[in-house]
CSV table of C-alpha atoms and ligand atoms in Angstrom, one decimal:
chain,number,residue,atom,x,y,z
F,46,UNK,CA,80.2,175.0,95.9
F,47,UNK,CA,83.6,173.5,94.9
F,48,UNK,CA,85.9,174.3,92.1
F,49,UNK,CA,87.6,172.5,89.3
F,50,UNK,CA,91.3,172.9,88.5
F,51,UNK,CA,92.9,172.9,85.1
F,52,UNK,CA,96.6,172.5,84.6
F,53,UNK,CA,98.6,173.2,81.4
F,54,UNK,CA,102.1,171.7,81.8
F,55,UNK,CA,104.2,173.3,79.0
F,56,UNK,CA,107.9,172.8,78.1
F,57,UNK,CA,108.6,176.4,79.1
F,58,UNK,CA,105.6,177.5,81.3
F,59,UNK,CA,103.0,175.9,83.4
F,60,UNK,CA,99.6,177.4,83.9
F,61,UNK,CA,97.1,176.6,86.6
F,62,UNK,CA,93.5,177.8,86.6
F,63,UNK,CA,90.7,177.6,89.2
F,64,UNK,CA,87.4,177.2,87.4
F,65,UNK,CA,83.7,177.1,88.3
F,66,UNK,CA,81.9,174.0,87.1
F,67,UNK,CA,80.5,176.2,84.3
F,68,UNK,CA,84.1,176.6,83.1
F,69,UNK,CA,84.5,180.2,84.2
F,70,UNK,CA,88.1,181.0,85.1
F,71,UNK,CA,88.2,182.4,88.6
F,72,UNK,CA,91.9,182.6,89.4
F,73,UNK,CA,95.1,181.7,87.4
F,74,UNK,CA,98.7,181.2,88.1
F,75,UNK,CA,101.5,181.0,85.5
F,76,UNK,CA,105.1,180.0,86.3
F,77,UNK,CA,108.3,178.7,84.7
F,78,UNK,CA,108.2,174.9,84.5
F,79,UNK,CA,111.0,173.8,86.9
F,80,UNK,CA,114.0,173.1,84.7
F,81,UNK,CA,115.3,170.3,86.9
F,82,UNK,CA,112.2,168.4,85.7
F,83,UNK,CA,111.0,165.1,87.2
F,84,UNK,CA,109.1,165.2,90.4
F,85,UNK,CA,110.0,168.9,91.0
F,86,UNK,CA,107.4,169.7,88.4
F,87,UNK,CA,104.6,167.8,90.2
F,88,UNK,CA,105.6,169.2,93.6
F,89,UNK,CA,105.5,172.7,92.2
F,90,UNK,CA,102.1,172.1,90.7
F,91,UNK,CA,100.7,170.7,93.9
F,92,UNK,CA,101.9,173.6,96.0
F,93,UNK,CA,100.6,176.2,93.5
F,94,UNK,CA,97.2,174.5,93.4
F,95,UNK,CA,97.2,174.5,97.2
F,96,UNK,CA,97.8,178.2,97.4
F,97,UNK,CA,95.2,179.0,94.8
F,98,UNK,CA,92.6,177.0,96.7
F,99,UNK,CA,93.5,178.6,100.0
F,100,UNK,CA,93.1,182.0,98.5
F,101,UNK,CA,89.5,181.3,97.8
F,102,UNK,CA,88.9,179.0,100.8
F,103,UNK,CA,87.3,176.3,98.6
F,104,UNK,CA,87.8,172.6,97.9
F,105,UNK,CA,88.6,171.1,94.5
F,106,UNK,CA,86.2,168.6,93.1
F,107,UNK,CA,88.2,167.4,90.1
F,108,UNK,CA,91.5,168.2,88.4
F,109,UNK,CA,92.3,168.0,84.7
F,110,UNK,CA,95.9,168.1,83.4
F,111,UNK,CA,97.0,168.7,79.8
F,112,UNK,CA,100.7,168.0,79.6
F,113,UNK,CA,103.7,167.8,77.2
F,114,UNK,CA,104.1,164.2,76.2
F,115,UNK,CA,104.7,161.4,75.5
F,116,UNK,CA,102.3,159.9,78.0
F,117,UNK,CA,101.6,156.7,79.8
F,118,UNK,CA,97.9,157.5,79.9
F,119,UNK,CA,96.9,154.5,82.1
F,120,UNK,CA,99.1,155.8,85.0
F,121,UNK,CA,98.8,159.4,84.0
F,122,UNK,CA,102.5,160.0,83.8
F,123,UNK,CA,104.9,161.7,81.3
F,124,UNK,CA,107.5,159.1,80.2
F,125,UNK,CA,110.0,161.5,78.6
F,126,UNK,CA,110.0,164.7,76.7
F,127,UNK,CA,111.8,165.2,73.4
F,128,UNK,CA,111.8,169.1,73.6
F,129,UNK,CA,113.3,169.7,77.0
F,130,UNK,CA,115.2,167.3,79.2
F,131,UNK,CA,112.5,167.2,81.8
F,132,UNK,CA,112.7,163.5,82.3
F,133,UNK,CA,109.8,161.3,83.4
F,134,UNK,CA,107.3,162.4,86.0
F,135,UNK,CA,104.1,161.2,87.7
F,136,UNK,CA,101.1,163.5,87.6
F,137,UNK,CA,97.9,161.6,88.3
F,138,UNK,CA,98.8,159.6,91.5
F,139,UNK,CA,100.6,162.4,93.5
F,140,UNK,CA,98.0,165.0,92.6
F,141,UNK,CA,95.1,162.8,93.5
F,142,UNK,CA,96.8,161.9,96.7
F,143,UNK,CA,97.4,165.5,97.6
F,144,UNK,CA,93.8,166.7,97.0
F,145,UNK,CA,91.6,163.6,97.4
F,146,UNK,CA,90.0,164.5,94.1
F,147,UNK,CA,89.8,162.6,90.8
F,148,UNK,CA,92.6,163.7,88.5
F,149,UNK,CA,92.6,163.2,84.7
F,150,UNK,CA,95.8,163.5,82.7
F,151,UNK,CA,95.9,163.9,78.9
F,152,UNK,CA,98.3,165.3,76.3
F,153,UNK,CA,98.2,169.1,76.0
F,154,UNK,CA,96.8,169.1,72.5
F,155,UNK,CA,94.2,166.5,73.4
F,156,UNK,CA,93.0,168.8,76.3
F,157,UNK,CA,93.0,171.7,73.8
F,158,UNK,CA,90.9,170.0,71.2
F,159,UNK,CA,88.4,168.8,73.9
F,160,UNK,CA,88.1,172.4,75.1
F,161,UNK,CA,87.7,173.6,71.5
F,162,UNK,CA,85.0,171.0,70.8
F,163,UNK,CA,83.0,171.8,73.9
F,164,UNK,CA,83.4,175.5,74.5
F,165,UNK,CA,85.5,176.9,71.7
F,166,UNK,CA,85.2,177.2,67.9
F,167,UNK,CA,84.3,173.6,67.6
F,168,UNK,CA,81.0,173.9,69.5
F,169,UNK,CA,78.3,172.2,67.4
F,170,UNK,CA,80.7,170.3,65.2
F,171,UNK,CA,81.5,166.6,65.5
F,172,UNK,CA,84.9,166.7,63.8
F,173,UNK,CA,87.4,169.1,65.2
F,174,UNK,CA,91.2,169.1,65.0
F,175,UNK,CA,93.6,171.3,66.9
F,176,UNK,CA,97.2,171.9,66.0
F,177,UNK,CA,99.8,173.8,68.0
F,178,UNK,CA,102.8,175.6,66.5
F,179,UNK,CA,104.9,176.3,69.5
F,180,UNK,CA,108.2,175.0,71.2
F,181,UNK,CA,106.9,171.7,69.9
F,182,UNK,CA,104.3,170.8,67.3
F,183,UNK,CA,101.3,168.6,68.2
F,184,UNK,CA,97.7,167.9,67.5
F,185,UNK,CA,94.5,166.6,69.0
F,186,UNK,CA,91.4,165.2,67.2
F,187,UNK,CA,87.7,164.7,67.9
F,188,UNK,CA,86.3,162.4,65.2
F,189,UNK,CA,82.6,161.7,65.1
F,190,UNK,CA,82.3,163.3,68.6
F,191,UNK,CA,84.9,160.9,69.9
F,192,UNK,CA,88.1,162.1,71.5
F,193,UNK,CA,91.0,160.1,70.1
F,194,UNK,CA,93.5,158.9,72.8
F,195,UNK,CA,95.3,155.7,71.7
F,196,UNK,CA,96.8,152.9,73.8
F,197,UNK,CA,99.3,155.2,75.6
F,198,UNK,CA,97.5,158.5,75.0
F,199,UNK,CA,99.7,159.4,72.1
F,200,UNK,CA,97.3,158.9,69.2
F,201,UNK,CA,98.0,162.2,67.6
F,202,UNK,CA,101.7,162.9,67.7
F,203,UNK,CA,101.4,164.6,64.4
F,204,UNK,CA,104.5,166.6,65.0
F,205,UNK,CA,106.5,163.5,64.2
F,206,UNK,CA,104.9,163.0,60.7
F,207,UNK,CA,107.8,162.7,58.3
F,208,UNK,CA,107.9,165.6,55.9
F,209,UNK,CA,111.5,165.5,54.6
F,210,UNK,CA,113.7,162.8,53.2
F,211,UNK,CA,116.8,164.8,52.6
F,212,UNK,CA,118.3,163.8,55.9
F,213,UNK,CA,119.1,167.4,56.8
F,214,UNK,CA,116.7,167.7,59.7
F,215,UNK,CA,116.9,165.6,62.9
F,216,UNK,CA,114.0,165.9,65.4
F,217,UNK,CA,114.5,166.2,69.2
F,218,UNK,CA,113.0,162.6,69.4
F,219,UNK,CA,115.9,161.3,67.3
F,220,UNK,CA,113.8,160.7,64.2
F,221,UNK,CA,114.8,162.1,60.8
F,222,UNK,CA,112.7,164.6,58.8
F,223,UNK,CA,109.9,165.0,61.3
F,224,UNK,CA,107.6,168.1,61.0
F,225,UNK,CA,108.6,169.2,64.5
F,226,UNK,CA,112.3,168.7,63.8
F,227,UNK,CA,112.1,171.3,61.1
F,228,UNK,CA,109.4,173.9,62.1
F,229,UNK,CA,108.9,173.9,65.9
F,230,UNK,CA,110.1,176.8,67.9
F,231,UNK,CA,112.9,174.7,69.5
F,232,UNK,CA,114.2,173.6,66.1
F,233,UNK,CA,113.8,176.8,64.0
F,234,UNK,CA,117.3,178.1,64.9
F,235,UNK,CA,118.9,174.9,63.6
F,236,UNK,CA,116.7,174.7,60.5
F,237,UNK,CA,117.6,178.4,59.8
F,238,UNK,CA,121.3,177.6,60.0
F,239,UNK,CA,120.8,174.8,57.5
F,240,UNK,CA,119.0,177.1,55.1
F,241,UNK,CA,121.6,179.9,55.7
F,242,UNK,CA,124.4,177.6,54.5
F,243,UNK,CA,122.4,177.0,51.3
F,244,UNK,CA,121.5,180.7,50.8
F,245,UNK,CA,123.0,182.6,47.9
F,246,UNK,CA,121.1,185.9,48.5
F,247,UNK,CA,122.2,189.0,50.3
F,248,UNK,CA,124.1,188.5,53.6
F,249,UNK,CA,121.5,190.2,55.8
F,250,UNK,CA,121.4,190.4,59.6
F,251,UNK,CA,118.9,187.5,59.9
F,252,UNK,CA,121.2,185.5,57.6
F,253,UNK,CA,124.2,186.1,59.8
F,254,UNK,CA,122.3,185.2,63.0
F,255,UNK,CA,121.0,182.1,61.3
F,256,UNK,CA,124.5,181.0,60.3
F,257,UNK,CA,125.5,181.1,63.9
F,258,UNK,CA,122.4,179.0,64.9
F,259,UNK,CA,121.0,182.0,66.8
F,260,UNK,CA,117.9,182.9,64.8
F,261,UNK,CA,115.1,182.4,67.4
F,262,UNK,CA,111.5,182.3,66.3
F,263,UNK,CA,111.0,185.8,67.9
F,264,UNK,CA,113.9,187.2,66.0
F,265,UNK,CA,112.9,185.5,62.7
F,266,UNK,CA,109.5,187.1,62.7
F,267,UNK,CA,110.8,190.5,63.8
F,268,UNK,CA,113.3,190.4,60.9
F,269,UNK,CA,110.5,189.3,58.5
F,270,UNK,CA,108.3,192.2,59.5
F,271,UNK,CA,111.2,194.6,58.9
F,272,UNK,CA,111.6,193.2,55.4
F,273,UNK,CA,114.8,191.1,55.7
F,274,UNK,CA,115.0,188.9,52.6
F,275,UNK,CA,116.6,185.9,54.3
F,276,UNK,CA,113.9,186.0,57.1
F,277,UNK,CA,111.3,186.1,54.4
F,278,UNK,CA,112.9,183.1,52.7
F,279,UNK,CA,112.9,181.2,56.0
F,280,UNK,CA,109.3,182.2,56.9
F,281,UNK,CA,108.1,181.1,53.4
F,282,UNK,CA,109.9,177.8,53.9
F,283,UNK,CA,108.3,177.3,57.3
F,284,UNK,CA,104.9,178.2,55.9
F,285,UNK,CA,105.3,175.5,53.3
F,286,UNK,CA,106.4,172.9,55.8
F,287,UNK,CA,103.6,173.8,58.2
F,288,UNK,CA,101.1,173.7,55.3
F,289,UNK,CA,102.3,170.2,54.4
F,290,UNK,CA,102.1,169.1,58.0
F,291,UNK,CA,98.7,170.6,58.7
F,292,UNK,CA,97.2,169.3,55.4
F,293,UNK,CA,98.5,165.8,56.2
F,294,UNK,CA,96.8,166.0,59.6
F,295,UNK,CA,93.6,167.2,57.9
F,296,UNK,CA,93.9,164.3,55.3
F,297,UNK,CA,94.0,161.8,58.2
F,298,UNK,CA,91.2,163.2,60.4
F,299,UNK,CA,88.8,165.0,57.9
F,300,UNK,CA,87.7,167.8,60.3
F,301,UNK,CA,85.0,170.4,59.8
F,302,UNK,CA,86.9,172.8,62.0
F,303,UNK,CA,90.7,173.2,62.3
F,304,UNK,CA,92.0,175.5,65.0
F,305,UNK,CA,95.6,176.5,65.4
F,306,UNK,CA,97.2,177.7,68.6
F,307,UNK,CA,100.7,177.9,70.2
F,308,UNK,CA,102.8,181.0,70.6
F,309,UNK,CA,104.2,181.0,67.1
F,310,UNK,CA,100.8,181.0,65.5
F,311,UNK,CA,99.1,183.3,68.0
F,312,UNK,CA,101.8,186.0,67.9
F,313,UNK,CA,102.0,186.0,64.1
F,314,UNK,CA,98.4,185.8,62.6
F,315,UNK,CA,99.8,186.6,59.2
F,316,UNK,CA,101.8,183.4,59.3
F,317,UNK,CA,98.7,181.3,59.5
F,318,UNK,CA,97.3,183.0,56.4
F,319,UNK,CA,100.5,182.2,54.6
F,320,UNK,CA,100.2,178.6,55.7
F,321,UNK,CA,96.6,178.4,54.6
F,322,UNK,CA,97.4,179.7,51.2
F,323,UNK,CA,99.9,176.8,50.7
F,324,UNK,CA,97.6,174.0,52.1
F,325,UNK,CA,95.3,173.5,49.2
F,326,UNK,CA,97.8,171.6,47.0
F,327,UNK,CA,98.4,169.0,49.7
F,328,UNK,CA,94.8,168.3,50.6
F,329,UNK,CA,92.7,165.4,49.5
F,330,UNK,CA,89.8,166.1,51.9
F,331,UNK,CA,87.5,169.1,51.5
F,332,UNK,CA,89.3,172.0,53.3
F,333,UNK,CA,88.0,172.6,56.8
F,334,UNK,CA,87.2,176.0,58.2
F,335,UNK,CA,90.7,177.1,59.6
F,336,UNK,CA,91.2,179.7,62.2
F,337,UNK,CA,93.4,180.7,65.2
F,338,UNK,CA,91.9,179.3,68.4
F,339,UNK,CA,89.5,181.8,70.0
F,340,UNK,CA,90.6,180.4,73.3
F,341,UNK,CA,94.1,181.9,72.7
F,342,UNK,CA,96.9,181.1,75.1
F,343,UNK,CA,94.5,179.5,77.6
F,344,UNK,CA,93.3,176.8,75.1
F,345,UNK,CA,95.1,174.0,76.9
F,346,UNK,CA,94.2,175.3,80.4
F,347,UNK,CA,90.5,175.6,79.5
F,348,UNK,CA,90.6,172.2,77.8
F,349,UNK,CA,92.2,170.6,80.9
F,350,UNK,CA,89.4,172.1,83.0
F,351,UNK,CA,86.8,170.7,80.5
F,352,UNK,CA,88.5,167.3,80.8
F,353,UNK,CA,87.7,167.5,84.6
F,354,UNK,CA,84.2,169.0,84.1
F,355,UNK,CA,83.0,166.8,81.3
F,356,UNK,CA,85.4,163.8,81.3
F,357,UNK,CA,85.5,162.0,77.9
F,358,UNK,CA,83.9,158.5,78.5
F,359,UNK,CA,87.0,156.7,77.1
F,360,UNK,CA,89.3,158.6,79.4
F,361,UNK,CA,87.1,157.8,82.3
F,362,UNK,CA,87.3,154.1,81.5
F,363,UNK,CA,91.1,154.3,81.4
F,364,UNK,CA,91.8,156.6,84.4
F,365,UNK,CA,88.9,155.8,86.7
F,366,UNK,CA,91.2,155.3,89.7
F,367,UNK,CA,89.7,155.2,93.2
F,368,UNK,CA,86.7,157.4,92.5
I,259,ZN,ZN1,110.3,163.6,66.1
């Protein structure tokens, strides 16, 4: 009967799923994204897909990939990545060659919003936005039933919206004051050290770790749950930053449904509530229904599979390839 493969290439982890054409997940594989980056990532993906397929003795009919960006969407390759030094790598051509099946490559949040729109919380809505709060910050948008892609597939790099003019926060991309440069998982330790230097409250454990630049997102939320005042100060600051970023995204796309995913949001549901409470004052649009993605940590994987099963017409035009 043939299967469809979805791939979620993350900065930290890569997930591969074997799906039926009805988008039922049959088998999955999760592994650390090879740190050496470049073609090692693609080679690992090809070999993992091969072993998943041989475990069920089936052929693959189409492959969808949702990846960290930025992208060259015409060639289906990642041109460089601001979060981790993974370099540039080809995805579409080598995967198509290995399996003889059409392969479609989009940004991870674009895959996510496509999945959300077709089989997630966005079913039945024409205007859906997805935002991830994770190692990086990104978004995807379906507007009037149309998936936004842009000339290079980077139409929605909302993580690089400018939210701060103080010059204190530099993003991994080199830009100043970007949302991601303040509030993404990769940048939280640095932002916490900046806030710690300005802090005049009690010298708590979270404060001391922050001063050394060692306050990871996991530690931060653990300290917050244990009542640490500096951790609370930092979490409230991040909630404000994320509220401004998400509200700006909503103001641009005017969605009916806004879903939020990514490890920081999914592991700390109370954090999204805090963000939502701060959003109203930044909104010009009518507030959308806001919720954590019901597709959970598989949102990009499922979305990537849906890109292969129900390929958006504009992507088909861009990445038709040999098929
Ligand atoms: Zn940036």
